[in-house]
PDB file of N, CA and C in Angstrom:
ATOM      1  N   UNK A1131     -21.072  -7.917   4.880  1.00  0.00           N
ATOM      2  CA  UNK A1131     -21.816  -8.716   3.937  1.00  0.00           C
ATOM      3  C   UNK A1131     -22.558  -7.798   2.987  1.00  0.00           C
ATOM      4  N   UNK A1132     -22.406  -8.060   1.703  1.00  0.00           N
ATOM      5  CA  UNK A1132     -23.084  -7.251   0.679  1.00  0.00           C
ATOM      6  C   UNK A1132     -24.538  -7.966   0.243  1.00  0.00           C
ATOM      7  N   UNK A1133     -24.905  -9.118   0.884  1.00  0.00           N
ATOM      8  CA  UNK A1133     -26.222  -9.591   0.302  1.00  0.00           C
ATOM      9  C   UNK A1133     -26.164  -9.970  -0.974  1.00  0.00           C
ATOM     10  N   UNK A1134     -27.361  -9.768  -1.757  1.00  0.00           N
ATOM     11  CA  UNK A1134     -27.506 -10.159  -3.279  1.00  0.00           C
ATOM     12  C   UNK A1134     -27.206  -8.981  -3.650  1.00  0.00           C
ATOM     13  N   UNK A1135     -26.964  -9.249  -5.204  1.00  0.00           N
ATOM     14  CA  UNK A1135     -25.117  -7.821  -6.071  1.00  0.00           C
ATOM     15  C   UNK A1135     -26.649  -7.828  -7.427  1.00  0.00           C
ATOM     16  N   UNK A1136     -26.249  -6.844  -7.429  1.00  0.00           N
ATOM     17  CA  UNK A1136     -27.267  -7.020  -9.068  1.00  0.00           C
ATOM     18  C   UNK A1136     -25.942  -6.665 -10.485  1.00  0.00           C
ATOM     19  N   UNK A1137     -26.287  -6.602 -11.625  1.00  0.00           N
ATOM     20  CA  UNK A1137     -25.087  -6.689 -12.080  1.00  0.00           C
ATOM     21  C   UNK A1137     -24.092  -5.585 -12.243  1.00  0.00           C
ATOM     22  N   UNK A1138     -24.572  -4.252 -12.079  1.00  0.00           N
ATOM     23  CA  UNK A1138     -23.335  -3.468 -11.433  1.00  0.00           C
ATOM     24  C   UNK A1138     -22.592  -3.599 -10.659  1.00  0.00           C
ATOM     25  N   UNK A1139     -23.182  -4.266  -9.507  1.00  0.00           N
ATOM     26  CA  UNK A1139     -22.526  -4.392  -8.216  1.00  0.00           C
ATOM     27  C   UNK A1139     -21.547  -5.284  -8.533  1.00  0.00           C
ATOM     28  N   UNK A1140     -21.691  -6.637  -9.567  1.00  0.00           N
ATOM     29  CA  UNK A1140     -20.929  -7.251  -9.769  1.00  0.00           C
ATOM     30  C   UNK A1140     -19.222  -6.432 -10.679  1.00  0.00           C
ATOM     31  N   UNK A1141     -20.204  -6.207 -11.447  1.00  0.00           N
ATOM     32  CA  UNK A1141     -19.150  -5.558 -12.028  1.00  0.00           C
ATOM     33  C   UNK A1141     -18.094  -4.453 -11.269  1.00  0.00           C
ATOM     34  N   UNK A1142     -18.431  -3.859 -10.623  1.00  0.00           N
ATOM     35  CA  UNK A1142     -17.792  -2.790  -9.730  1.00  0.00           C
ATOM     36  C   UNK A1142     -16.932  -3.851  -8.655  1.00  0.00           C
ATOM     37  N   UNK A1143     -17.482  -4.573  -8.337  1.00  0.00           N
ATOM     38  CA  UNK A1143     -16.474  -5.695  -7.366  1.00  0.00           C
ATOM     39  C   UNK A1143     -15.325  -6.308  -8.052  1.00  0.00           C
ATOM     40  N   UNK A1144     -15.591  -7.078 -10.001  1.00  0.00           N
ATOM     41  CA  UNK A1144     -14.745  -7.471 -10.366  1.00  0.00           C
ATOM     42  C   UNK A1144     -13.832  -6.276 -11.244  1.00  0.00           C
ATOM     43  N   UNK A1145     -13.779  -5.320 -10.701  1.00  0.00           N
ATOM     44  CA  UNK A1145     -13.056  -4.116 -11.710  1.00  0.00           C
ATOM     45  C   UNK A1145     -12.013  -3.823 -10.666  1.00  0.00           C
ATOM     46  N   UNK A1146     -12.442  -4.122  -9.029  1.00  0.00           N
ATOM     47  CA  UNK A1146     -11.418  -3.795  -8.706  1.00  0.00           C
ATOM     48  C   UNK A1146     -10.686  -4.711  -7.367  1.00  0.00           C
ATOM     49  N   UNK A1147     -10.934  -6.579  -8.772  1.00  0.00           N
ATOM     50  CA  UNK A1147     -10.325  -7.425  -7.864  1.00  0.00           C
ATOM     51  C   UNK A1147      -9.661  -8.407  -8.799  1.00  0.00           C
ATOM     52  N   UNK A1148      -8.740  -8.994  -8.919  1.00  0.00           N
ATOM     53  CA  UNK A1148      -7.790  -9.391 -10.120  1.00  0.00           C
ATOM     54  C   UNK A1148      -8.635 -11.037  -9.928  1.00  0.00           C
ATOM     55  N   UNK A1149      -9.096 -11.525 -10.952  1.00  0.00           N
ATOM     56  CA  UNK A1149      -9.093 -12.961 -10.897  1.00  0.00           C
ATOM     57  C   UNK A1149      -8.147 -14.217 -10.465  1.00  0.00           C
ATOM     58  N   UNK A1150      -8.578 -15.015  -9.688  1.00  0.00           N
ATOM     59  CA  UNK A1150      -8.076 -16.008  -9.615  1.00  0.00           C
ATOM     60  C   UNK A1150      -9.083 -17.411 -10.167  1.00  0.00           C
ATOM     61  N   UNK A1151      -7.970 -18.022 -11.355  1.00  0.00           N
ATOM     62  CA  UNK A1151      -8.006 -19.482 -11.683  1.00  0.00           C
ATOM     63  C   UNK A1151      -7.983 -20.430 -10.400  1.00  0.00           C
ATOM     64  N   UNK A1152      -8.928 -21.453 -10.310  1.00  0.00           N
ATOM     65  CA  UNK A1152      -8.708 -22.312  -9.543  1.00  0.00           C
ATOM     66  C   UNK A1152      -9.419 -23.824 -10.811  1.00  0.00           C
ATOM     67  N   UNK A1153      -8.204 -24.234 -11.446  1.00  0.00           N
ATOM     68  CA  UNK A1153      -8.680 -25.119 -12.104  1.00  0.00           C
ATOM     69  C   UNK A1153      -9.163 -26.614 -11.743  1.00  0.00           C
ATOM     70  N   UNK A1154     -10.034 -27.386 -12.125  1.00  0.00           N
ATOM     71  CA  UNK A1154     -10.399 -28.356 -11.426  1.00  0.00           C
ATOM     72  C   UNK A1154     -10.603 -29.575 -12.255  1.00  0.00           C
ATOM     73  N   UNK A1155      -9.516 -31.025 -12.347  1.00  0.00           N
ATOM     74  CA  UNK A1155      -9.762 -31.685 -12.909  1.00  0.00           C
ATOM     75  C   UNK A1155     -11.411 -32.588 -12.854  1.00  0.00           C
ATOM     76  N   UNK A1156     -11.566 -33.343 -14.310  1.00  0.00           N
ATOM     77  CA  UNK A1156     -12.838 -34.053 -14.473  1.00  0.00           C
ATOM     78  C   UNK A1156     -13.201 -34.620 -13.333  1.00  0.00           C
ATOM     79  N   UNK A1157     -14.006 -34.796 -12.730  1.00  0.00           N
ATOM     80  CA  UNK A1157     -14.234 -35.921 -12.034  1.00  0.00           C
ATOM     81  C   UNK A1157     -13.844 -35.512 -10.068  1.00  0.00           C
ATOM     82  N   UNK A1158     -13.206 -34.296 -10.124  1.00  0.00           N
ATOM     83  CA  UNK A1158     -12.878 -33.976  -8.898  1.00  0.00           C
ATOM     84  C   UNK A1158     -13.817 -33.186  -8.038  1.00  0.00           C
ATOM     85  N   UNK A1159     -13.449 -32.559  -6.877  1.00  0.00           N
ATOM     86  CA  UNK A1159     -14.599 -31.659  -6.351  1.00  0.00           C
ATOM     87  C   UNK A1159     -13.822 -30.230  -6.163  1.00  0.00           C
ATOM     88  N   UNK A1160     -14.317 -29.398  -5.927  1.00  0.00           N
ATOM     89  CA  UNK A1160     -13.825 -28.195  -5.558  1.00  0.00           C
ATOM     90  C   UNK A1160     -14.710 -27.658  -4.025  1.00  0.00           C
ATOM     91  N   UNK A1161     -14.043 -27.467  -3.059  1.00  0.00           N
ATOM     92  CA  UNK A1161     -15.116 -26.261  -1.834  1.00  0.00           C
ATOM     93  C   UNK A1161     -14.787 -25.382  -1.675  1.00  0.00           C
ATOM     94  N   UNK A1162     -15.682 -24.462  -1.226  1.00  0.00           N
ATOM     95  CA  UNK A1162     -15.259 -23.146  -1.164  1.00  0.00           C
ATOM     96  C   UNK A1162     -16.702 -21.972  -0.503  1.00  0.00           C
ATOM     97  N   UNK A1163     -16.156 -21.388   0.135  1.00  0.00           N
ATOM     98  CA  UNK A1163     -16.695 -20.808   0.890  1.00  0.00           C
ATOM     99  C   UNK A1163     -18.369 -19.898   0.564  1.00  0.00           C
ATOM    100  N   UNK A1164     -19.439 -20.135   1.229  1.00  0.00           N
ATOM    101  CA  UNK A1164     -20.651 -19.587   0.782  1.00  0.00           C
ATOM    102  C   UNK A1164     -20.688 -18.406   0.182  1.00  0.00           C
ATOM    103  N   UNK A1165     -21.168 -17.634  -0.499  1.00  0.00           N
ATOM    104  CA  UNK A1165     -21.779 -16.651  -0.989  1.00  0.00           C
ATOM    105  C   UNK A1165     -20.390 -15.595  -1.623  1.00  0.00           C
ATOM    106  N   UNK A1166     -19.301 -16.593  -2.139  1.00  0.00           N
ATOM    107  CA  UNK A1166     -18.325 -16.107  -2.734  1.00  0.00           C
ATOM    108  C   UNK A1166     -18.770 -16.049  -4.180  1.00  0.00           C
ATOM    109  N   UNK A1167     -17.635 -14.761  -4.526  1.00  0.00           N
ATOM    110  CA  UNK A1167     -18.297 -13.918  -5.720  1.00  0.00           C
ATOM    111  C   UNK A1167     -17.890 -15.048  -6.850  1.00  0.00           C
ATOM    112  N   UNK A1168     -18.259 -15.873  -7.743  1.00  0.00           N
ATOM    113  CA  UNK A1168     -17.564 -16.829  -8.798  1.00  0.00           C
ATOM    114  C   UNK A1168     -18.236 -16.915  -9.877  1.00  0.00           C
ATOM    115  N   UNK A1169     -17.711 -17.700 -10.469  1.00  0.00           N
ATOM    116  CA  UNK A1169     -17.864 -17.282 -12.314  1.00  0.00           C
ATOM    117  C   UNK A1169     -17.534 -18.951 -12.853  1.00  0.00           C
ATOM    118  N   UNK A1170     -17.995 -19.774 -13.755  1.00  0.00           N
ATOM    119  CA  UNK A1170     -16.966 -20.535 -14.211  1.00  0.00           C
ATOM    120  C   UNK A1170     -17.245 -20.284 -15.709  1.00  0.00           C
ATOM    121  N   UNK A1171     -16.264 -20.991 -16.780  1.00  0.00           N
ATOM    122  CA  UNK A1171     -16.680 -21.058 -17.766  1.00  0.00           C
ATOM    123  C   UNK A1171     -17.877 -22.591 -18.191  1.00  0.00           C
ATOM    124  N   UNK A1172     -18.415 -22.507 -19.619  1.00  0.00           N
ATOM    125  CA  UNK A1172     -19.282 -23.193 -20.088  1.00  0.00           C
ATOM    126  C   UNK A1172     -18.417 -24.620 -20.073  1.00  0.00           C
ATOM    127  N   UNK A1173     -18.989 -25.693 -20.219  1.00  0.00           N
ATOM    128  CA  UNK A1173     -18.308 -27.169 -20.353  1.00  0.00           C
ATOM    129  C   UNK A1173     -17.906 -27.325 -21.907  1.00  0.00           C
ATOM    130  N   UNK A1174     -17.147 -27.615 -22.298  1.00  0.00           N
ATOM    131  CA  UNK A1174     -16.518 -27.644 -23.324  1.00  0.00           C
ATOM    132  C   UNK A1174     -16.706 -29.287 -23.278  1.00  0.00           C
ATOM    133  N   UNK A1175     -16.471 -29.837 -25.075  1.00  0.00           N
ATOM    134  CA  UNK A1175     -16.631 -31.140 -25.564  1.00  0.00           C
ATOM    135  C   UNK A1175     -18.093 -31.646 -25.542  1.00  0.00           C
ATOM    136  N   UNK A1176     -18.472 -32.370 -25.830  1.00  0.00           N
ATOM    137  CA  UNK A1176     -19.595 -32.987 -25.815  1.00  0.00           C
ATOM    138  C   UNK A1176     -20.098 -33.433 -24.672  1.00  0.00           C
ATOM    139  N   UNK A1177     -19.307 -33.484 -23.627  1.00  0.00           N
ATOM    140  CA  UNK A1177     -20.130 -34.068 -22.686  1.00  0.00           C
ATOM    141  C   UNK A1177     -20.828 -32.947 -21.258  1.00  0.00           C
ATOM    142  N   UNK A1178     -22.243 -33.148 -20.563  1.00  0.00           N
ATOM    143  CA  UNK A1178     -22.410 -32.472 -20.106  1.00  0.00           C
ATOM    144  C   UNK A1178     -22.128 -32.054 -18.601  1.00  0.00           C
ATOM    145  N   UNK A1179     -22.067 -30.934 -18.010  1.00  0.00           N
ATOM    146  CA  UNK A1179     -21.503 -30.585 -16.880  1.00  0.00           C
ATOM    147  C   UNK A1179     -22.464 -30.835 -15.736  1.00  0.00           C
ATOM    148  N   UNK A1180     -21.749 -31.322 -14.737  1.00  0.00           N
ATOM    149  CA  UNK A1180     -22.751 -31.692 -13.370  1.00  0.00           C
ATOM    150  C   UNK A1180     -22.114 -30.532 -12.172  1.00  0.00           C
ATOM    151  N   UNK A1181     -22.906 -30.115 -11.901  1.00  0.00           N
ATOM    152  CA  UNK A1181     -22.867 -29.312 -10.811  1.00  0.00           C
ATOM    153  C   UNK A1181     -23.716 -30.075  -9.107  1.00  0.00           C
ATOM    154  N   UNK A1182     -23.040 -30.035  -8.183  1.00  0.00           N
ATOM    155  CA  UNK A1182     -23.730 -30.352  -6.956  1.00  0.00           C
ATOM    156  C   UNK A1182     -23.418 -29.262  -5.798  1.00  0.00           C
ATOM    157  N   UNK A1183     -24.113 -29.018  -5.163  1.00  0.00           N
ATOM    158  CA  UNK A1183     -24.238 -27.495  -4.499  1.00  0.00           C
ATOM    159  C   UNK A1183     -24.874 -28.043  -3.170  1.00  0.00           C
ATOM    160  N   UNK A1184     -24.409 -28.562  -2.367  1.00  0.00           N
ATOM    161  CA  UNK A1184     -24.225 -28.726  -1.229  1.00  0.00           C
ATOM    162  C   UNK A1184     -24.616 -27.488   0.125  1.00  0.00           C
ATOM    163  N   UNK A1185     -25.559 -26.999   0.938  1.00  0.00           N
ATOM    164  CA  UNK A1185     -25.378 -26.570   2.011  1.00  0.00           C
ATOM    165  C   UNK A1185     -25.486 -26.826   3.392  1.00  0.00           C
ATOM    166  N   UNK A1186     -24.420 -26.127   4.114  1.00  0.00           N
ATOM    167  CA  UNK A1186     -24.707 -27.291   5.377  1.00  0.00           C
ATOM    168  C   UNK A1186     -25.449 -25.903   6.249  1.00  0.00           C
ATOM    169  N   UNK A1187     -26.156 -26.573   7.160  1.00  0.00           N
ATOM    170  CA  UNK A1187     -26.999 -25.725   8.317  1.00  0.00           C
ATOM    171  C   UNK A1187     -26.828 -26.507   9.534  1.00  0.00           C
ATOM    172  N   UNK A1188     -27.434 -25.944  10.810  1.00  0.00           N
ATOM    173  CA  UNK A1188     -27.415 -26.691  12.430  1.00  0.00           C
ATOM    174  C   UNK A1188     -28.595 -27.718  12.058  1.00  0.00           C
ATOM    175  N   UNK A1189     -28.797 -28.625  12.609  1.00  0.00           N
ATOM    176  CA  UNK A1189     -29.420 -29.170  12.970  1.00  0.00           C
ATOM    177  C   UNK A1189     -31.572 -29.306  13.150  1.00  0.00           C
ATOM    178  N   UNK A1190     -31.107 -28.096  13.973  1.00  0.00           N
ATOM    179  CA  UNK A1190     -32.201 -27.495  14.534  1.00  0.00           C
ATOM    180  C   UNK A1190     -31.918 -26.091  13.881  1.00  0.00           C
ATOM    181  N   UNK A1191     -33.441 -25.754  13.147  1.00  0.00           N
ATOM    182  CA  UNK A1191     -34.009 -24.083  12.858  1.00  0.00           C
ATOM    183  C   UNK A1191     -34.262 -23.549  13.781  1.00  0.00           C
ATOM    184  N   UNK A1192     -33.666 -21.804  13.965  1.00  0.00           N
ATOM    185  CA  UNK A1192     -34.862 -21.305  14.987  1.00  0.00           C
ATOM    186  C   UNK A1192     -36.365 -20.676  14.465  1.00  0.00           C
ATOM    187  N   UNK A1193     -37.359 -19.963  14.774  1.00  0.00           N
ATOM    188  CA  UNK A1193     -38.341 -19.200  14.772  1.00  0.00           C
ATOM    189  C   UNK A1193     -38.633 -20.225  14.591  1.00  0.00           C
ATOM    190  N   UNK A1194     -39.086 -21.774  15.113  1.00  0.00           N
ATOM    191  CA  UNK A1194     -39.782 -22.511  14.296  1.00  0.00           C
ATOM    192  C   UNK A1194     -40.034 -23.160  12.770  1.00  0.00           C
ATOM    193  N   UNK A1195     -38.920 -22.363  12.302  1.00  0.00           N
ATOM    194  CA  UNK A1195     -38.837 -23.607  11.215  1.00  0.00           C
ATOM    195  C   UNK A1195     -38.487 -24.606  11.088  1.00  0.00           C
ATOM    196  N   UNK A1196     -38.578 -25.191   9.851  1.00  0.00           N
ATOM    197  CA  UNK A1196     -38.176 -26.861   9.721  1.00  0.00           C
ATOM    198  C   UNK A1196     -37.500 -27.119   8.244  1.00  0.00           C
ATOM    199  N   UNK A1197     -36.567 -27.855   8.272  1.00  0.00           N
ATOM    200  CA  UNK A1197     -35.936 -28.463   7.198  1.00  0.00           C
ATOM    201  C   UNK A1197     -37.098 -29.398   6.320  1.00  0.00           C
ATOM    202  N   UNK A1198     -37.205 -29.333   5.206  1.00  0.00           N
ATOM    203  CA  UNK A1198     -38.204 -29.792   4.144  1.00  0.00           C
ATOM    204  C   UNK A1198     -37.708 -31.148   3.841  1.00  0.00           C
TER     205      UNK A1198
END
């Protein structure tokens, strides 16, 4: 695990990893795995882009925390 990338790090990761398109019609969903390196482009046309960002966790926290 590399943690948080600052933007070299990014860059040095995408210099020596070929892109992949994963295109996604209007209205559909896409999943995909946590803390993967991604990019999309801006929303094109007039209308605006919705993003929903979903994470799942157990149930129960340990050290005593709590879900908000």
């Amino acid at each position: 695990m590399n943690g948080r990338l600052d933007e070299d790090d990014k860059a040095l990761a995408k210099a020596g990893t070929e892109a992949v398109l994963c295109p996604v019609a209007q209205g559909a969903g896409m999943a995909m795995r946590p803390l993967l390196l991604h990019a999309s482009s801006k929303a094109t046309g007039s209308s605006r882009r919705r993003v929903l960002h979903f994470l799942f966790g157990p149930p129960a926290l340990p050290f005593g925390l709590e879900w908000a």
